[in-house]
Coordinates of C-alpha atoms and ligand atoms in Angstrom, one line a residue:
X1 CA 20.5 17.8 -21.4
X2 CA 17.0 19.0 -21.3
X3 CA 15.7 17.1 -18.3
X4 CA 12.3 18.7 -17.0
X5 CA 13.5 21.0 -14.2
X6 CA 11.9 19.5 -11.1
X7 CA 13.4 15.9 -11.6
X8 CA 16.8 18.1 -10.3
X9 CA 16.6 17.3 -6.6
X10 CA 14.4 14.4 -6.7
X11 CA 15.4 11.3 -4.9
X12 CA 14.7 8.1 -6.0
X13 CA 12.1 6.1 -3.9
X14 CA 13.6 4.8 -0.8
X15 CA 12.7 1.6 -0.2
X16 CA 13.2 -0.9 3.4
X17 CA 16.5 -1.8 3.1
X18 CA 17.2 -5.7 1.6
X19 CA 18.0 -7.7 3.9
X20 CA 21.0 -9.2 2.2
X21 CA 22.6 -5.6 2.9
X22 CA 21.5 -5.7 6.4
X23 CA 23.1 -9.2 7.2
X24 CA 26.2 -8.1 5.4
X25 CA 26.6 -4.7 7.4
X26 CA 26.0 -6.3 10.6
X27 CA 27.3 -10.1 10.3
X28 CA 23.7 -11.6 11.0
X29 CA 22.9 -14.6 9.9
X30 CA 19.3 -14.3 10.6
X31 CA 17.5 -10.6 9.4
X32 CA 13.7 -10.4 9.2
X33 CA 12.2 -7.5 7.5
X34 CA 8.8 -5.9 8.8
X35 CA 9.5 -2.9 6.4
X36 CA 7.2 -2.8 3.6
X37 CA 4.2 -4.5 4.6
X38 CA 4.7 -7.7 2.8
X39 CA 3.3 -11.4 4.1
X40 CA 5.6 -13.0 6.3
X41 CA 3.8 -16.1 5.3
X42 CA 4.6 -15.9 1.7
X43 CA 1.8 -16.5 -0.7
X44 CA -0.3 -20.1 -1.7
X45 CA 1.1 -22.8 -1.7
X46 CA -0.5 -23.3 -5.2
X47 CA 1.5 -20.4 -6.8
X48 CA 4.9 -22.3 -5.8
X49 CA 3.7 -25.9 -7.5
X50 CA 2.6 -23.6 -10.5
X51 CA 6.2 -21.8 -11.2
X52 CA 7.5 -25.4 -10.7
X53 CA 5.3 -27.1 -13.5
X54 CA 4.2 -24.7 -15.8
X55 CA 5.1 -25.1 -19.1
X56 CA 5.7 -21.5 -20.2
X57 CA 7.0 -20.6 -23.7
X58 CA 9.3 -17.5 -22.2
X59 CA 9.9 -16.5 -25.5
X60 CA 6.8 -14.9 -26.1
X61 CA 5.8 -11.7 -25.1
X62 CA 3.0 -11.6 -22.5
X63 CA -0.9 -11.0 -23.3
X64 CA -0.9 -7.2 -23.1
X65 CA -4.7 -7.2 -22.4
X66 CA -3.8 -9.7 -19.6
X67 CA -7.2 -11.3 -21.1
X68 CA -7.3 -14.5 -18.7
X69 CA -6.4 -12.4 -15.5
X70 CA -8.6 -10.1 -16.9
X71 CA -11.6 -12.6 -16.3
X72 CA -10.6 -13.8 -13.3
X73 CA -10.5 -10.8 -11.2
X74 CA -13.8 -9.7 -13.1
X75 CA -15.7 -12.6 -12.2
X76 CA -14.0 -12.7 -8.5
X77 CA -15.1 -8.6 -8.3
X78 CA -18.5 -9.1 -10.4
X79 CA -17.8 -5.8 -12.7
X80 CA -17.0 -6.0 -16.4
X81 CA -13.9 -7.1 -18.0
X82 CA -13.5 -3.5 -19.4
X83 CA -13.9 -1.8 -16.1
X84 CA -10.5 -3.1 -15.2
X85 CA -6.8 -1.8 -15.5
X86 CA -3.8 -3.9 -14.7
X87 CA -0.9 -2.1 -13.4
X88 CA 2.8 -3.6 -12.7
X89 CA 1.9 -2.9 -8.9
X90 CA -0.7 -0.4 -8.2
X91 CA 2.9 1.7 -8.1
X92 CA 2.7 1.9 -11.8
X93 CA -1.4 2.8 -11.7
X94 CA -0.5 5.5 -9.4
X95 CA 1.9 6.7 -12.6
X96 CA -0.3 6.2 -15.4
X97 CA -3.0 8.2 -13.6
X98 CA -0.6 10.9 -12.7
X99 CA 0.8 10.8 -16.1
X100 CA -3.0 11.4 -17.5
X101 CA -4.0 13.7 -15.4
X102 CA -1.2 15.8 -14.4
X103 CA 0.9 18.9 -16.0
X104 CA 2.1 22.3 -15.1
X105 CA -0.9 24.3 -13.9
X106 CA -3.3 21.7 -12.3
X107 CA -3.0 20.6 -8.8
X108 CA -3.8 17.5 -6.8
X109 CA -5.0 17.1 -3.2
X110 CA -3.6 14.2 -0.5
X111 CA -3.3 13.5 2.7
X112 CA 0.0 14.0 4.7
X113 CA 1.6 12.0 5.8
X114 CA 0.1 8.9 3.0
X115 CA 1.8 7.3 0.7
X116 CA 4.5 8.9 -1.1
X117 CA 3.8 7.9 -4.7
X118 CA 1.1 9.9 -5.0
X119 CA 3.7 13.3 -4.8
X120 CA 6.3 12.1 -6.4
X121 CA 4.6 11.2 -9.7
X122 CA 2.7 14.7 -9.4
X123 CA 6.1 16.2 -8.8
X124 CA 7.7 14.6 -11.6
X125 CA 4.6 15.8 -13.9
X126 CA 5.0 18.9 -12.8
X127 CA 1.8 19.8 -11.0
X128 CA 1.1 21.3 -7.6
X129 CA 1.0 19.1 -4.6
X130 CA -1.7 20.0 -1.6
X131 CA -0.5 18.0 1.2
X132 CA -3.4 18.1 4.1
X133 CA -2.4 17.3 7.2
X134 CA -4.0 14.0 8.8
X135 CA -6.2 15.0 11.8
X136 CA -5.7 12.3 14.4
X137 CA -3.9 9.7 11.9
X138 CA -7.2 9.8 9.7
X139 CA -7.7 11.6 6.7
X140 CA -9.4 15.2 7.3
X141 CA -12.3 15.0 4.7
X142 CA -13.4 18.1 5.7
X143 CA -10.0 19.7 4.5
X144 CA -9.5 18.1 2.1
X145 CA -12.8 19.4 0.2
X146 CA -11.5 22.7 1.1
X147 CA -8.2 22.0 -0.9
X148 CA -10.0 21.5 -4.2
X149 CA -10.5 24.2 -6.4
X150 CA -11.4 24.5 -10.0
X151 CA -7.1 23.7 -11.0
X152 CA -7.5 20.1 -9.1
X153 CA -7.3 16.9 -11.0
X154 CA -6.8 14.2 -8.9
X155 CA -7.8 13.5 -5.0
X156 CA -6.6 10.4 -3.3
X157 CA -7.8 8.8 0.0
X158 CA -5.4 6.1 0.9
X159 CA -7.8 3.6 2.9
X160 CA -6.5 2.7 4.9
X161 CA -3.9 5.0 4.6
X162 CA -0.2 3.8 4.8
X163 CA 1.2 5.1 7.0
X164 CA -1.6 5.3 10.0
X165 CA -3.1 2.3 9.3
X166 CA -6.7 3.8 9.9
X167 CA -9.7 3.7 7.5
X168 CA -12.1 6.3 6.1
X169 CA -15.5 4.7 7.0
X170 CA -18.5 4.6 4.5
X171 CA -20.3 7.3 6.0
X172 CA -17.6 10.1 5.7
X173 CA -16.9 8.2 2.4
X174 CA -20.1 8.5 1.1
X175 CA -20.7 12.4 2.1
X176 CA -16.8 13.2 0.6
X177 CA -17.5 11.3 -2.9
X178 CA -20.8 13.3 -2.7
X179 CA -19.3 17.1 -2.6
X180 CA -15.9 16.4 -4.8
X181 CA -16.4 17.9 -8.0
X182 CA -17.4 15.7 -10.6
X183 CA -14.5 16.8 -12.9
X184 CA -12.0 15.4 -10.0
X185 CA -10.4 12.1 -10.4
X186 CA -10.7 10.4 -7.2
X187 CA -8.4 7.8 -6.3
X188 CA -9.9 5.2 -3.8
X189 CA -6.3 3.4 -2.7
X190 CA -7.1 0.5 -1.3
X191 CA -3.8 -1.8 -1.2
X192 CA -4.5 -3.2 2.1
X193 CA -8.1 -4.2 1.3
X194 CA -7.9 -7.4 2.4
X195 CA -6.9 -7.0 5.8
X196 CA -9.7 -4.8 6.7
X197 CA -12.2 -6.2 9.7
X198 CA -13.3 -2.9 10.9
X199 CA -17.6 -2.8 9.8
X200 CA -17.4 1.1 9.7
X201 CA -15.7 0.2 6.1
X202 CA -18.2 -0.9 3.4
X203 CA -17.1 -2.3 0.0
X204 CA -16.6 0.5 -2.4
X205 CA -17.5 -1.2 -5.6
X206 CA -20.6 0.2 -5.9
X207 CA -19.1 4.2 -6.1
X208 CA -17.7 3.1 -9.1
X209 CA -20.8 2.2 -10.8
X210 CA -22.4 5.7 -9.5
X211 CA -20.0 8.3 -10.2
X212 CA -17.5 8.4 -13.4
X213 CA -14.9 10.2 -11.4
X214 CA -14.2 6.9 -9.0
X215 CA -11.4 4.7 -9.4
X216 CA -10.7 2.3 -7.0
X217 CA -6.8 0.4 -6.3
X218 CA -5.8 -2.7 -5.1
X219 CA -2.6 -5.4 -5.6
X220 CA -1.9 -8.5 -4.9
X221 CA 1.4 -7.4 -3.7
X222 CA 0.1 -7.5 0.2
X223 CA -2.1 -10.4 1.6
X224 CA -1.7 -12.1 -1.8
X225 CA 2.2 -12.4 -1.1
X226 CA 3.0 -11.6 -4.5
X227 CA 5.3 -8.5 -4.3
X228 CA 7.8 -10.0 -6.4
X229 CA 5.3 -10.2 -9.4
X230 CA 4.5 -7.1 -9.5
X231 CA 0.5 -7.2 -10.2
X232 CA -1.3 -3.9 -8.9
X233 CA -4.9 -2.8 -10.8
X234 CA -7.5 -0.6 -10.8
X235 CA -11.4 -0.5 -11.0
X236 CA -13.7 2.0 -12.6
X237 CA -16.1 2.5 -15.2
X238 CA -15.5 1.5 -18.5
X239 CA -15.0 5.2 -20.2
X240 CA -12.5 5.6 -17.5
X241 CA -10.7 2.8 -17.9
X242 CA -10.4 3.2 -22.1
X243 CA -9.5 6.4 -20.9
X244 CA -6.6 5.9 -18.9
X245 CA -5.0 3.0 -21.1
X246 CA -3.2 4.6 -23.8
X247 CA -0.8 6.1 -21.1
X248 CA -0.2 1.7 -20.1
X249 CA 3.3 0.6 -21.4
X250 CA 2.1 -2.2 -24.3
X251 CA 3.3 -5.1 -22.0
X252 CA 3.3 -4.2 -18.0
X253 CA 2.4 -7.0 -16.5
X254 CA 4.7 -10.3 -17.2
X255 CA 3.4 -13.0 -18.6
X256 CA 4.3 -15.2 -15.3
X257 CA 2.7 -13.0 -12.8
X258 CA -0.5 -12.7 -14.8
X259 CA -0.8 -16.6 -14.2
X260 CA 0.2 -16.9 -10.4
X261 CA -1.7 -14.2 -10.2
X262 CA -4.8 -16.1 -11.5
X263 CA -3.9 -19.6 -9.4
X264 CA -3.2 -16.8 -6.0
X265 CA -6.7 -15.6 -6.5
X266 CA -8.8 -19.0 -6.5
X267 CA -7.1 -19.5 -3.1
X268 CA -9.1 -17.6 -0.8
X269 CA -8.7 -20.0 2.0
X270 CA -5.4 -19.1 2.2
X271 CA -5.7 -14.9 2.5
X272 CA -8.8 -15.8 5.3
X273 CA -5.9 -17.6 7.1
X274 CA -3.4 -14.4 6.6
X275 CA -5.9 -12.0 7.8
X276 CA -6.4 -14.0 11.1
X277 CA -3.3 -14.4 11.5
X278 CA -2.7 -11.0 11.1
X279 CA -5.0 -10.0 13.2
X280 CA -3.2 -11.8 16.1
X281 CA 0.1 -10.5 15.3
X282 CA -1.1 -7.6 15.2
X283 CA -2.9 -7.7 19.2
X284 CA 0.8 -8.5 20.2
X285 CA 1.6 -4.8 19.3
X286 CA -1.5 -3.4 20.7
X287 CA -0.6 -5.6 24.1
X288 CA 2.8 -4.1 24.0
X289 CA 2.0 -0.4 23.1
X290 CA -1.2 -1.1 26.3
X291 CA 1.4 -2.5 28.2
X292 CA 3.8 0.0 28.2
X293 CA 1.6 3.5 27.7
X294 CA 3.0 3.8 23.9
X295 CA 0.8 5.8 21.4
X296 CA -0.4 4.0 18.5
X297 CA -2.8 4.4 15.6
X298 CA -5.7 1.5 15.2
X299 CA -4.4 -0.6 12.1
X300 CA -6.9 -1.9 9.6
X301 CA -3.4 -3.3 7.5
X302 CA -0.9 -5.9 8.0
X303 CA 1.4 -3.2 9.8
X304 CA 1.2 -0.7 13.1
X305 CA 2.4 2.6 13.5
X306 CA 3.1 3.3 16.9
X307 CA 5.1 6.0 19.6
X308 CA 8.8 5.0 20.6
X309 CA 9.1 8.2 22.8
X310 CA 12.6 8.6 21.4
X311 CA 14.6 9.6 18.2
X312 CA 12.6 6.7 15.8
X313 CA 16.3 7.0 13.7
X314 CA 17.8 5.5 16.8
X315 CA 15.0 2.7 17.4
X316 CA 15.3 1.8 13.5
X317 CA 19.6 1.5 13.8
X318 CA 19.0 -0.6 17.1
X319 CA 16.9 -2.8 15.7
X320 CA 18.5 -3.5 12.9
X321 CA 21.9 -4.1 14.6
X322 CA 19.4 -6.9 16.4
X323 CA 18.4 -8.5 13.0
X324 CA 14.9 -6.6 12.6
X325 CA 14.1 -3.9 9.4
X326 CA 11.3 -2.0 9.9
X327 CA 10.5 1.8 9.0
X328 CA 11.9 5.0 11.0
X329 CA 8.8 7.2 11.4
X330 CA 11.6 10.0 10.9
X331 CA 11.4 8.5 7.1
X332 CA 7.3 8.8 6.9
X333 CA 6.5 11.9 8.4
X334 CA 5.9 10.3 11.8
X335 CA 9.2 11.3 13.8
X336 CA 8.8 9.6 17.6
X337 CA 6.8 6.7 15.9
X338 CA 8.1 3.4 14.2
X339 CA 6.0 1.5 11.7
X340 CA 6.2 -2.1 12.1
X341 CA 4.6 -4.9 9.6
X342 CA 2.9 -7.7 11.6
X343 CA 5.5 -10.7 11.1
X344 CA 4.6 -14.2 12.1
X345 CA 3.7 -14.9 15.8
X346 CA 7.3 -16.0 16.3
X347 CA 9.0 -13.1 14.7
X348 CA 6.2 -10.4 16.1
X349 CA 7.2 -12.1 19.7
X350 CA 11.4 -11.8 19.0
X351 CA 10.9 -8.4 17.7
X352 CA 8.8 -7.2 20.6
X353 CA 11.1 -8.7 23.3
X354 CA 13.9 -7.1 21.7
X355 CA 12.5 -3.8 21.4
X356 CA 11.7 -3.7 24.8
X357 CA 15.7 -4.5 25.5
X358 CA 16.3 -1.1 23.6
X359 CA 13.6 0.9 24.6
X360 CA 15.2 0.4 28.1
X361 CA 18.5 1.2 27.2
X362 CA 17.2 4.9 25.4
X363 CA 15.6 5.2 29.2
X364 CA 12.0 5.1 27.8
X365 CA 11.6 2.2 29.6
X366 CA 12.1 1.7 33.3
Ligands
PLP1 C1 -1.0 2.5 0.1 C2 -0.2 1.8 -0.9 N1 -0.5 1.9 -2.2 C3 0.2 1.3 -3.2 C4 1.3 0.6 -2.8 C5 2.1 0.0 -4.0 O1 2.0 -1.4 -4.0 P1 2.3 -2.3 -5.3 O2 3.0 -1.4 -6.3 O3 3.2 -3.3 -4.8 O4 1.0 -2.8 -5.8 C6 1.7 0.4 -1.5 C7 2.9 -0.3 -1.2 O5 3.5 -0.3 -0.1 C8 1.0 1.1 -0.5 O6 1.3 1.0 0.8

């Protein structure tokens, strides 16, 4: 068949493994995964009572426009109802874009290591990937500018960037916007929003309202807790946005997770409570990495990338033979580093105790 000729040798994305498969493999009764940066404390509480009582004629296809989470997140965001695309996850945003904006001939420029969306979509469109290395686990602005030429679509800046954790601040934020040419999509991802307490980051909304070429991401697939649903979206002017959403399949978001998505939003109490909590979880690594002289990157997210000083393959079997699923740095462009999301205070505890266990059995540890 006539398949375009660079989905030959493509993989599939790779995701953490389930942890069904895990417990099955190694006859655990107990497996917790800190793999793909979800909440270990679920979502609200409200969301559950919802799916419990709601009424919901399944029969019916789902508001396409998604007009009533439409509102919502407009009003919660205080930008127009047409500055906003909804996405099933900001994975299929990331597609749509790509799918817009890139062909055979154009390029687009990214950090490396970042997400890995942002390739694979431009690979399967055919278009040249610039990967620019990160300079110290940050994104190199600088380089990045330098990667641009008159064949470049699409830029993203992953902030923070999975999988360093770190942010681009406002000020090399500001000066980067500035110099990108305005005929360059730039693609502000911000899945991890929430979690951010570092002031060096300022909100972005007001780029988008300043330049035409801005488009900001976010999901409530992270401190929201709603992975499951599937609810990503993105923010940008209105031209932009009319621009981009032909390329939207007619009904991408169900009509379930539009509404838990609405009843997870009014509950802001509960994501301030996540980010503290986070926050804590996430000084148990830094007090272990201190402790014990390991490299690691300073995390604005709900996850930590730091050293192992051995094969991270080997850290990632071992703890998964112990009940724990996290990410092999090996797997993310990090080799010698393990990426970690912050579990509850319990789990972060168990994990770390354990890891020390094998970290002295590899003889990293005295
Ligand atoms: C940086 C980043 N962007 C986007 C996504 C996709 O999130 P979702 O499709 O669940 O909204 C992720 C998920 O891990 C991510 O880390």
């Amino acid at each position: 068949m006539k398949f375009k000729k660079q989905i030959y040798g493509m993989k599939a994305y790779q995701p953490g493994k389930p942890i069904e498969e895990v417990q099955r493999e190694f006859g655990l009764k107990e497996v917790v995964k800190l793999a793909s940066n979800e909440n270990p404390f679920g979502c609200s509480p409200k969301v559950k009572d919802f799916i419990v009582n709601n009424g919901m004629n399944f029969a019916i296809y789902p508001d396409g426009y998604a007009q009533e989470l439409r509102t919502a997140v407009s009003q919660h965001l205080g930008v127009d109802e047409s500055q906003l695309l909804f996405g099933n996850g900001s994975d299929d945003i990331i597609a749509i874009i790509t799918r817009a904006l890139l062909y055979p001939g154009v390029n687009t420029v990214m950090a490396d290591p970042s997400f890995s969306q942002y390739s694979h979509n431009a690979e399967v469109e055919g278009a040249e990937v610039r990967k620019v290395p990160l300079k110290d686990g940050k994104h190199d602005l600088e380089k990045m500018l330098e990667a641009i030429d008159e064949n470049t679509s699409i830029v993203w800046v992953c902030n923070p960037n999975n999988p360093t954790g770190t942010i681009v601040s406002d000020e090399e934020l500001s000066s980067f916007i500035e110099k990108v040419p305005s005929d360059v999509l730039i693609v502000l991802d911000e899945a991890y929003f929430e979690y951010i307490t570092d002031p060096a980051y300022k909100d972005t909304l007001h780029y988008v309202e300043e330049y035409p070429n801005v488009l900001i991401m976010r999901t409530f697939s992270k401190a929201y807790g709603l992975a499951a649903f599937r609810i990503g979206y993105a923010i940008g002017q209105s031209k932009l946005i009319a621009a981009l959403d032909p390329v939207r399949a007619p009904f991408n978001n169900t009509a379930l997770s539009q509404k838990v998505a609405i009843v997870a939003l009014e509950d802001q109490q509960f994501i301030q409570e996540t980010v503290e909590q986070t926050e804590k979880g996430k000084q148990q690594y830094v007090e272990f990495c201190n402790k014990h002289g390991l490299k690691y990157y300073p995390s604005q997210t709900n996850f930590i990338l730091f050293e192992v000083k051995a094969d991270s393959d080997v850290i990632f079997q071992e703890m998964m033979k112990r009940g724990f699923i996290i990410r092999s740095g090996n797997a993310l462009g990090t080799p010698g580093f393990i990426r970690v999301s912050i579990g509850t205070e319990e789990q972060n505890r168990k994990f770390l105790s354990l890891l020390e266990e094998v970290l002295k059995e590899q003889g990293v540890l005295a």
